Coordinates of C-alpha atoms and ligand atoms in Angstrom, one line a residue:
X1 CA 5.1 14.7 -20.5
X2 CA 4.0 10.8 -19.7
X3 CA 2.3 10.3 -17.1
X4 CA 0.8 6.9 -15.3
X5 CA -2.8 7.4 -13.1
X6 CA -4.7 4.9 -11.4
X7 CA -7.5 5.5 -9.9
X8 CA -9.1 2.4 -7.0
X9 CA -12.2 1.8 -6.4
X10 CA -13.2 3.8 -3.9
X11 CA -13.0 6.5 -6.6
X12 CA -14.9 5.0 -9.8
X13 CA -17.5 3.3 -6.9
X14 CA -20.2 5.1 -9.2
X15 CA -21.0 6.6 -12.5
X16 CA -21.3 10.5 -11.5
X17 CA -17.7 9.2 -9.5
X18 CA -16.4 7.4 -12.6
X19 CA -17.6 10.8 -14.4
X20 CA -15.4 12.9 -12.5
X21 CA -12.8 10.7 -12.6
X22 CA -13.4 11.3 -16.9
X23 CA -13.1 14.8 -16.4
X24 CA -9.6 15.2 -14.4
X25 CA -8.0 13.0 -16.8
X26 CA -9.3 14.6 -19.8
X27 CA -8.1 17.9 -18.2
X28 CA -4.7 16.3 -18.5
X29 CA -4.7 15.1 -21.7
X30 CA -5.8 19.1 -23.3
X31 CA -2.8 20.2 -21.3
X32 CA -0.5 17.8 -23.2
X33 CA 0.0 15.1 -21.5
X34 CA 1.1 11.2 -22.3
X35 CA -1.7 9.2 -20.4
X36 CA -2.2 5.1 -19.3
X37 CA -5.2 5.1 -16.3
X38 CA -5.0 1.7 -14.1
X39 CA -8.5 1.5 -12.2
X40 CA -9.5 -0.9 -9.8
X41 CA -12.9 -2.8 -9.6
X42 CA -15.9 -0.6 -8.6
X43 CA -16.5 0.4 -4.5
X44 CA -16.7 -3.1 -3.0
X45 CA -16.8 -5.6 -6.2
X46 CA -14.1 -7.5 -5.2
X47 CA -15.4 -8.0 -1.7
X48 CA -18.9 -8.6 -3.3
X49 CA -17.2 -11.2 -5.7
X50 CA -15.1 -12.8 -3.2
X51 CA -18.9 -13.2 -0.8
X52 CA -20.3 -14.9 -4.1
X53 CA -17.4 -17.0 -4.2
X54 CA -18.1 -18.7 0.0
X55 CA -22.0 -17.8 -1.0
X56 CA -21.9 -21.3 -4.1
X57 CA -19.1 -23.2 -2.2
X58 CA -18.5 -21.6 1.6
X59 CA -14.9 -21.5 2.9
X60 CA -14.1 -23.6 0.4
X61 CA -13.2 -21.3 -1.6
X62 CA -9.8 -20.7 -0.5
X63 CA -8.7 -24.3 -1.5
X64 CA -5.7 -25.1 -4.4
X65 CA -7.6 -26.1 -6.3
X66 CA -9.8 -23.0 -6.2
X67 CA -7.6 -20.4 -6.4
X68 CA -7.6 -20.2 -10.4
X69 CA -11.7 -19.5 -10.6
X70 CA -11.2 -17.1 -8.0
X71 CA -8.8 -14.8 -10.5
X72 CA -11.2 -15.9 -13.4
X73 CA -13.7 -14.4 -11.4
X74 CA -12.2 -11.1 -9.0
X75 CA -10.9 -10.6 -12.1
X76 CA -14.0 -9.8 -13.8
X77 CA -14.8 -6.5 -11.7
X78 CA -11.4 -4.7 -13.7
X79 CA -13.0 -5.5 -16.8
X80 CA -16.8 -3.7 -15.7
X81 CA -14.5 -0.8 -15.1
X82 CA -11.9 -0.5 -17.6
X83 CA -15.0 -0.3 -19.7
X84 CA -17.4 2.8 -17.8
X85 CA -13.7 4.2 -17.9
X86 CA -13.1 4.5 -21.6
X87 CA -17.2 5.2 -22.5
X88 CA -16.8 8.1 -19.9
X89 CA -13.1 9.5 -21.6
X90 CA -15.7 9.1 -25.4
X91 CA -18.7 11.3 -24.2
X92 CA -16.8 13.6 -23.0
X93 CA -14.4 13.8 -27.2
X94 CA -11.6 11.8 -25.7
X95 CA -9.6 9.0 -27.3
X96 CA -9.5 6.5 -24.9
X97 CA -9.5 2.9 -25.1
X98 CA -9.6 0.0 -22.5
X99 CA -7.5 -3.2 -21.2
X100 CA -7.5 -6.4 -19.0
X101 CA -4.3 -6.9 -17.8
X102 CA -3.4 -10.0 -21.2
X103 CA -4.5 -7.2 -23.3
X104 CA -1.9 -4.1 -22.3
X105 CA 1.6 -7.2 -21.6
X106 CA 1.0 -7.8 -18.0
X107 CA 3.1 -11.0 -17.9
X108 CA 2.9 -12.2 -14.3
X109 CA 4.8 -15.9 -12.7
X110 CA 1.8 -19.0 -12.8
X111 CA 0.5 -18.0 -10.0
X112 CA -2.8 -18.0 -8.2
X113 CA -4.3 -14.9 -6.0
X114 CA -0.9 -13.2 -5.5
X115 CA 0.9 -14.2 -8.5
X116 CA 4.2 -11.5 -9.4
X117 CA 4.2 -9.4 -12.7
X118 CA 7.3 -10.9 -14.4
X119 CA 7.6 -8.9 -17.6
X120 CA 5.8 -6.1 -19.2
X121 CA 5.2 -5.7 -22.7
X122 CA 4.1 -2.7 -23.3
X123 CA 4.2 -2.4 -27.8
X124 CA 0.5 -2.4 -27.4
X125 CA 0.8 0.5 -25.0
X126 CA 3.4 2.7 -26.4
X127 CA 1.8 2.2 -30.2
X128 CA -1.5 4.4 -27.9
X129 CA 0.2 7.0 -26.2
X130 CA 1.9 7.6 -28.9
X131 CA -1.4 8.3 -30.5
X132 CA -2.7 10.9 -28.4
X133 CA -4.5 7.3 -27.2
X134 CA -5.6 8.0 -23.0
X135 CA -5.4 3.5 -22.5
X136 CA -7.4 2.2 -19.7
X137 CA -5.5 -0.9 -18.1
X138 CA -7.1 -2.8 -15.9
X139 CA -5.6 -3.1 -12.4
X140 CA -4.5 -5.7 -9.6
X141 CA -4.5 -8.8 -13.3
X142 CA -2.6 -10.0 -15.4
X143 CA -1.7 -13.3 -17.4
X144 CA 1.1 -16.0 -18.0
X145 CA 3.0 -17.3 -20.6
X146 CA 0.3 -20.7 -21.0
X147 CA -2.5 -17.7 -21.7
X148 CA -3.9 -18.5 -17.6
X149 CA -5.8 -15.4 -15.9
X150 CA -4.1 -13.8 -12.9
X151 CA -4.3 -11.8 -10.6
X152 CA -1.3 -9.8 -7.7
X153 CA -3.4 -9.9 -4.1
X154 CA -5.5 -8.0 -2.8
X155 CA -5.2 -3.9 -3.4
X156 CA -2.1 -4.8 -6.1
X157 CA -3.5 -1.9 -8.9
X158 CA -1.6 0.3 -7.7
X159 CA 1.4 -2.2 -8.6
X160 CA -0.2 -2.4 -11.5
X161 CA 0.3 1.5 -12.3
X162 CA 3.9 0.8 -11.0
X163 CA 5.1 -1.4 -13.5
X164 CA 2.8 0.3 -16.1
X165 CA 5.0 3.3 -15.5
X166 CA 8.5 1.8 -15.8
X167 CA 7.5 0.0 -18.7
X168 CA 7.0 3.4 -20.3
X169 CA 9.4 5.4 -18.8
X170 CA 6.9 7.6 -17.0
X171 CA 8.5 10.7 -16.1
X172 CA 5.8 9.6 -13.1
X173 CA 2.9 7.8 -11.6
X174 CA 0.2 9.2 -9.7
X175 CA -1.7 7.1 -6.9
X176 CA -5.3 8.5 -7.0
X177 CA -7.3 7.8 -4.1
X178 CA -10.0 8.4 -1.1
X179 CA -7.8 10.6 1.0
X180 CA -5.8 13.2 -0.3
X181 CA -1.8 11.5 0.3
X182 CA -0.7 9.9 3.1
X183 CA -0.5 10.5 6.2
X184 CA 0.9 10.5 10.2
X185 CA -1.2 7.8 10.7
X186 CA -4.9 6.4 9.0
X187 CA -7.1 9.5 9.5
X188 CA -9.8 6.8 9.3
X189 CA -8.6 6.3 12.7
X190 CA -7.4 9.1 13.9
X191 CA -8.8 12.2 12.3
X192 CA -5.9 14.2 13.8
X193 CA -3.0 13.0 11.4
X194 CA -1.5 15.7 9.5
X195 CA -0.6 15.0 5.5
X196 CA 3.1 13.8 5.8
X197 CA 4.6 16.1 2.3
X198 CA 6.5 13.7 1.5
X199 CA 7.9 10.3 2.9
X200 CA 11.1 8.1 1.8
X201 CA 10.8 4.7 -0.5
X202 CA 12.0 3.0 3.1
X203 CA 9.8 4.5 6.2
X204 CA 6.4 4.1 2.8
X205 CA 8.0 0.5 1.9
X206 CA 8.1 0.0 6.6
X207 CA 4.3 1.7 6.9
X208 CA 2.7 -0.7 3.7
X209 CA 4.0 -3.6 4.8
X210 CA 2.8 -2.8 8.3
X211 CA -0.2 -2.0 7.7
X212 CA -1.1 1.7 5.9
X213 CA -3.2 0.3 3.2
X214 CA -3.0 3.7 1.3
X215 CA -0.3 2.1 -0.7
X216 CA 0.5 -1.6 -1.5
X217 CA 3.8 -2.7 -0.6
X218 CA 4.7 -4.2 -3.6
X219 CA 4.4 -0.7 -5.6
X220 CA 6.6 1.3 -3.5
X221 CA 9.0 -1.7 -3.7
X222 CA 8.6 -1.7 -7.4
X223 CA 8.7 2.6 -7.0
X224 CA 12.3 3.1 -5.1
X225 CA 13.8 -0.1 -7.3
X226 CA 13.4 1.7 -10.2
X227 CA 13.2 5.1 -9.0
X228 CA 10.2 6.1 -10.9
X229 CA 8.8 8.9 -9.2
X230 CA 5.6 8.2 -7.0
X231 CA 3.0 10.7 -6.0
X232 CA -0.1 9.7 -4.0
X233 CA -3.7 12.0 -4.2
X234 CA -7.2 12.1 -3.6
X235 CA -9.1 11.8 -6.6
X236 CA -11.8 14.2 -4.8
X237 CA -9.3 17.4 -4.3
X238 CA -6.0 19.0 -5.6
X239 CA -5.8 20.4 -2.0
X240 CA -2.7 17.9 -0.3
X241 CA -0.4 14.8 -1.9
X242 CA 2.3 13.6 -1.2
X243 CA 5.7 12.2 -3.1
X244 CA 7.8 9.3 -2.0
X245 CA 10.9 10.5 -2.2
X246 CA 14.8 8.9 -1.8
X247 CA 16.1 11.0 1.4
X248 CA 15.2 13.2 4.1
X249 CA 17.4 15.4 2.2
X250 CA 15.0 16.1 -1.0
X251 CA 15.0 19.5 -0.1
X252 CA 10.9 20.8 0.3
X253 CA 11.8 24.0 -2.5
X254 CA 12.1 20.1 -4.7
X255 CA 8.6 20.0 -4.7
X256 CA 6.3 21.8 -6.8
X257 CA 2.5 21.5 -6.9
X258 CA 0.5 21.3 -9.9
X259 CA -2.0 23.6 -8.9
X260 CA -4.5 23.3 -12.4
X261 CA -3.8 19.7 -11.6
X262 CA -3.3 18.6 -8.4
X263 CA 0.3 16.9 -9.7
X264 CA 3.5 17.4 -8.8
X265 CA 6.8 16.8 -9.3
X266 CA 10.7 16.1 -7.6
X267 CA 13.7 16.3 -8.6
X268 CA 16.3 14.3 -6.2
X269 CA 19.1 15.6 -7.2
X270 CA 19.7 19.9 -7.2
X271 CA 21.8 20.2 -10.7
X272 CA 18.5 18.0 -11.8
X273 CA 16.3 20.9 -10.1
X274 CA 16.3 23.5 -11.6
X275 CA 15.4 22.2 -15.7
X276 CA 12.6 19.6 -13.9
X277 CA 11.3 23.8 -12.5
X278 CA 12.0 24.4 -15.2
X279 CA 9.6 22.3 -17.2
X280 CA 7.0 22.3 -13.9
X281 CA 6.5 26.1 -14.5
X282 CA 6.0 26.0 -18.3
X283 CA 3.3 23.0 -18.1
X284 CA 1.6 25.5 -15.2
X285 CA 1.6 28.6 -15.7
X286 CA 0.0 29.3 -12.9
X287 CA 2.3 27.7 -10.6
X288 CA 4.7 29.8 -8.6
X289 CA 6.4 29.6 -5.3
X290 CA 4.1 31.7 -2.9
X291 CA 0.6 30.5 -5.3
X292 CA 1.9 26.6 -6.3
X293 CA 3.6 25.8 -3.1
X294 CA 2.2 21.6 -2.2
X295 CA 0.5 22.5 1.1
X296 CA 2.4 20.9 3.7
X297 CA 6.1 21.8 1.7
X298 CA 5.4 26.0 3.4
X299 CA 9.0 25.7 4.3
X300 CA 8.8 26.6 7.9
X301 CA 6.0 23.4 8.2
X302 CA 8.6 21.4 6.0
X303 CA 11.8 22.0 7.4
X304 CA 9.8 21.1 10.3
X305 CA 9.0 18.0 9.1
X306 CA 11.9 16.4 7.0
X307 CA 15.1 17.8 10.1
X308 CA 13.4 16.9 14.0
X309 CA 10.9 13.5 12.5
X310 CA 11.9 10.5 14.9
X311 CA 8.8 9.0 13.9
X312 CA 7.0 9.8 10.6
X313 CA 4.4 7.5 11.5
X314 CA 2.1 5.5 12.9
X315 CA 0.3 1.8 10.9
X316 CA -2.2 -0.2 12.4
X317 CA -2.5 -4.1 10.9
X318 CA -6.0 -5.4 12.1
X319 CA -5.3 -9.1 11.4
X320 CA -2.3 -11.0 13.2
X321 CA -2.3 -14.3 14.8
X322 CA -0.2 -15.9 17.3
X323 CA 0.6 -19.6 17.3
X324 CA 2.6 -21.6 20.0
X325 CA 4.6 -24.3 19.7
X326 CA 4.9 -25.5 24.0
X327 CA 7.3 -28.0 25.4
X328 CA 9.8 -29.1 22.4
X329 CA 12.5 -30.2 22.7
X330 CA 14.5 -28.6 20.6
X331 CA 17.0 -30.3 18.0
X332 CA 19.8 -28.8 16.1
X333 CA 16.9 -28.9 12.6
X334 CA 13.7 -28.1 14.9
X335 CA 13.0 -24.7 13.7
X336 CA 14.3 -25.8 10.0
X337 CA 12.0 -28.4 10.2
X338 CA 9.0 -26.3 10.9
X339 CA 9.7 -23.3 9.2
X340 CA 10.0 -24.8 6.2
X341 CA 6.9 -26.6 6.7
X342 CA 4.9 -23.2 7.2
X343 CA 6.8 -21.7 3.7
X344 CA 6.2 -24.9 2.0
X345 CA 2.1 -25.0 2.6
X346 CA 2.3 -21.1 1.6
X347 CA 2.2 -19.6 5.2
X348 CA 3.7 -16.1 5.7
X349 CA 5.4 -16.0 9.3
X350 CA 6.2 -13.0 10.9
X351 CA 7.8 -12.2 13.5
X352 CA 9.1 -15.6 15.6
X353 CA 10.6 -15.4 19.3
X354 CA 11.9 -18.5 21.4
X355 CA 11.9 -19.3 25.7
X356 CA 13.3 -22.0 27.3
X357 CA 12.6 -23.3 30.2
X358 CA 14.4 -23.9 33.7
X359 CA 12.8 -28.3 32.8
X360 CA 15.0 -27.7 29.7
X361 CA 11.4 -27.3 27.1
X362 CA 11.2 -24.7 24.3
X363 CA 8.3 -22.7 23.2
X364 CA 8.0 -20.7 19.8
X365 CA 6.0 -18.8 19.2
X366 CA 5.1 -16.8 16.2
X367 CA 3.0 -15.0 14.4
X368 CA 1.5 -14.7 11.1
X369 CA -1.9 -13.3 9.3
X370 CA -5.6 -14.1 10.9
X371 CA -6.5 -15.7 7.4
X372 CA -3.1 -17.8 7.3
X373 CA -4.1 -19.9 10.8
X374 CA -6.4 -22.4 9.8
X375 CA -3.6 -23.7 7.4
X376 CA -0.5 -22.5 10.0
X377 CA -2.3 -24.9 12.6
X378 CA -2.0 -27.9 10.0
X379 CA 1.3 -27.6 9.4
X380 CA 1.9 -27.7 13.0
X381 CA -0.5 -30.8 13.6
X382 CA 0.7 -32.9 10.7
X383 CA 4.4 -32.1 12.3
X384 CA 3.1 -33.7 15.7
X385 CA 5.2 -37.2 15.4
X386 CA 8.8 -35.2 13.6
X387 CA 8.9 -32.0 16.9
X388 CA 7.3 -33.9 19.8
X389 CA 5.6 -30.2 20.9
X390 CA 3.0 -31.1 23.3
X391 CA 1.0 -28.7 22.6
X392 CA -0.2 -26.0 19.9
X393 CA -1.9 -22.1 21.3
X394 CA -3.9 -20.4 19.6
X395 CA -4.3 -16.6 19.8
X396 CA -6.0 -14.9 17.3
X397 CA -7.8 -11.5 18.1
X398 CA -4.4 -9.8 17.9
X399 CA -3.4 -6.4 16.3
X400 CA 0.1 -5.4 15.3
X401 CA 0.9 -1.4 15.9
X402 CA 4.0 -0.4 14.2
X403 CA 5.9 3.5 14.8
X404 CA 8.6 4.4 11.4
X405 CA 10.6 6.5 11.0
X406 CA 13.9 6.6 9.2
X407 CA 15.4 9.3 12.5
X408 CA 14.8 6.4 13.9
X409 CA 18.3 4.3 13.0
X410 CA 19.9 7.8 14.8
X411 CA 18.5 8.6 17.3
X412 CA 18.1 6.0 20.7
X413 CA 15.5 6.0 22.9
X414 CA 12.5 5.5 20.5
X415 CA 12.0 1.9 21.2
X416 CA 12.0 3.0 24.6
X417 CA 9.5 5.4 24.7
X418 CA 7.0 3.8 22.7
X419 CA 6.6 0.3 26.0
X420 CA 7.0 3.3 28.2
X421 CA 3.7 4.9 26.7
X422 CA 2.0 1.5 26.1
X423 CA 2.2 0.5 29.3
X424 CA 1.3 4.2 31.1
X425 CA -2.3 3.2 28.4
X426 CA -2.4 -0.6 30.4
X427 CA -0.9 -1.8 27.0
X428 CA -0.1 -5.1 27.3
X429 CA 2.7 -6.1 24.5
X430 CA 2.6 -9.9 23.3
X431 CA 6.0 -9.8 20.5
X432 CA 8.2 -7.5 20.4
X433 CA 9.9 -7.1 16.8
X434 CA 12.3 -4.4 15.5
X435 CA 14.3 -2.7 11.8
X436 CA 16.5 0.1 11.2
X437 CA 13.7 2.8 11.9
X438 CA 10.1 1.0 12.9
X439 CA 9.6 -0.6 16.4
X440 CA 6.8 -3.6 16.4
X441 CA 3.9 -4.6 19.2
X442 CA 1.2 -7.6 18.9
X443 CA -1.5 -6.4 21.2
X444 CA -5.1 -7.0 22.2
X445 CA -6.7 -6.6 18.6
X446 CA -9.0 -4.4 20.7
X447 CA -6.6 -1.8 21.7
X448 CA -5.1 -2.4 18.9
X449 CA -7.1 2.0 17.4
X450 CA -6.7 3.6 20.9
X451 CA -3.2 2.5 20.6
X452 CA -2.5 4.1 17.5
X453 CA -4.1 8.0 18.9
X454 CA -2.3 7.4 21.6
X455 CA 1.0 6.8 20.6
X456 CA 0.3 9.4 17.5
X457 CA -0.1 11.8 20.1
X458 CA 2.4 10.5 22.5
X459 CA 5.0 11.1 19.7
X460 CA 3.3 14.6 19.1
X461 CA 2.4 13.3 15.1
X462 CA -1.0 15.3 16.1
X463 CA -2.2 18.9 15.0
X464 CA -5.2 20.3 15.8
X465 CA -6.2 21.4 12.8
X466 CA -4.8 18.8 10.2
X467 CA -5.9 18.0 7.4
X468 CA -6.6 15.0 8.8
X469 CA -10.0 16.0 8.5
X470 CA -10.5 17.3 5.3
X471 CA -9.2 13.6 4.4
X472 CA -11.2 12.4 6.8
X473 CA -14.3 14.4 5.2
X474 CA -13.5 12.9 2.1
X475 CA -13.2 9.5 3.2
X476 CA -17.4 9.7 5.1
X477 CA -17.8 11.7 1.1
X478 CA -16.7 8.3 -0.3
X479 CA -18.3 5.7 2.0
Ligands
ADP501 P1 -8.1 2.5 -3.2 O1 -9.5 2.1 -3.3 O2 -8.3 3.8 -3.9 O3 -6.8 2.0 -3.3 P2 -7.5 2.2 0.0 O4 -8.6 1.4 0.6 O5 -7.0 0.8 -1.3 O6 -7.9 3.5 -1.8 O7 -6.0 2.9 0.4 C1 -7.5 3.9 1.1 C2 -7.1 4.3 2.4 O8 -5.2 3.8 3.2 C3 -7.6 5.3 2.8 O9 -8.3 5.1 3.5 C4 -7.0 5.4 4.8 O10 -8.5 4.8 5.2 C5 -6.1 4.3 4.6 N1 -4.3 4.2 5.4 C6 -4.2 3.8 5.9 N2 -2.3 4.9 6.6 C7 -2.7 5.1 6.2 C8 -1.8 6.3 5.8 N3 -0.6 6.5 6.9 N4 -2.0 8.2 5.0 C9 -3.9 7.7 4.3 N5 -4.1 6.5 4.3 C10 -4.0 5.5 4.8
LIG502 N1 -9.8 -4.7 -7.2 C1 -8.8 -5.3 -6.5 C2 -9.3 -5.0 -4.6 O1 -10.6 -4.6 -4.2 C3 -7.7 -4.3 -6.4 C4 -7.0 -3.4 -5.9 O2 -8.0 -2.3 -5.3 O3 -5.8 -2.7 -5.9 O4 -8.0 -5.5 -4.0
MG503 MG1 -5.6 0.0 -2.5

């Protein structure tokens, strides 16, 4: 099989972890797979590099004039880990070559600090895989047509991995991290969180966008578009594992776990499943229904989860701010002028609410990521003459708590339950937004973690002795 794996920063945080990861890769290599492995910078390296930039130029490191150099700086983090991992593999006798983003042919648009991947020229990677060399690729970075180094945005190594998997026509993409899969909520916030053996691409996309940091949202977007099988598991243990699947009707029987490796494969339709099962069984002779089944996918367990679950998960985004333009006299062009100017300044606006008062003036409130507050404020100040608002109010200490579930689309009353639970807990709701499969509420940041635990419990997602405890233990070990 051709497999793309990705190991995140905490999985390669020190020499011991790098050797441990090399050992896992070597075992897969021995099984005969073709492997391309994407790695993130060691531990908190990227944060440390950002802190260094701040030590030199302060907050100005956020200015567009510094963006090119920020990419030059941050891309070094991944260059360290690929070299060390390739050395660790060679020391184990496994042929391995490290490649930077540009050496691996990752072409991006000409935007710094949040570039999107345009294409992957996988010639070199294919040649390496063909000769059974493990290609170790730097995550999170690429190169523009003009030869400039770019980065993809924080957490972007997941997206590198899926893009490579698509370009290589891999059988699947495996993301290894410091928790054993995708949980009903962040197991660091709620240790009673349960592992989800399967989650749909759409649910995962919402969860990722809404703050569940376990996958970069763009990686899920890509995987869905190209129907790339995506597996999330722990780099510390073979227990657990989550498969991202297309629909809830993907049956637990279609999910198989390769015990020896911690990986799993699945089939979307029944005709394909027999063949895949046969292949999986051939590669992992020890795997059978009773011993090889995914721990969370025993029939009672997964059947219940698949059939009854209205809410699959709770996500928290802790970096939300709200800006309100007070006392506008709304003209037909006001909203267009306002949001065009914000977009031009690169401000990502999330929830928008406008309210007309008795005196005929209008307030327009919108939420943004905390990082964007200064830029948004500057845009609003610049528009004062055009829009004629009386004041701008900024509330910075907010969070967004969201419930997500594909089952919501067909069940009424889910939002009502959420608001009742929040009201009973005395948590004020400042803004609301909904889609077919999620409800989000903007609340005071200080109450964010409490709201997550309360909603998780309120929607019956918790489990007394859940695997969440395992995740929490591993997360602690990873600190
Ligand atoms: P990596 O360095 O491997 O990319 P990340 O820190 O980016 O790891 O992502 C893993 C973290 O995501 C976990 O440690 C966990 O705290 C967090 N997380 C948030 N929501 C969830 C969730 N629903 N399921 C699992 N992990 C989650
Ligand atoms: N090293 C980068 C970051 O910390 C990319 C990644 O980890 O995915 O954001
Ligand atoms: Mg990550």
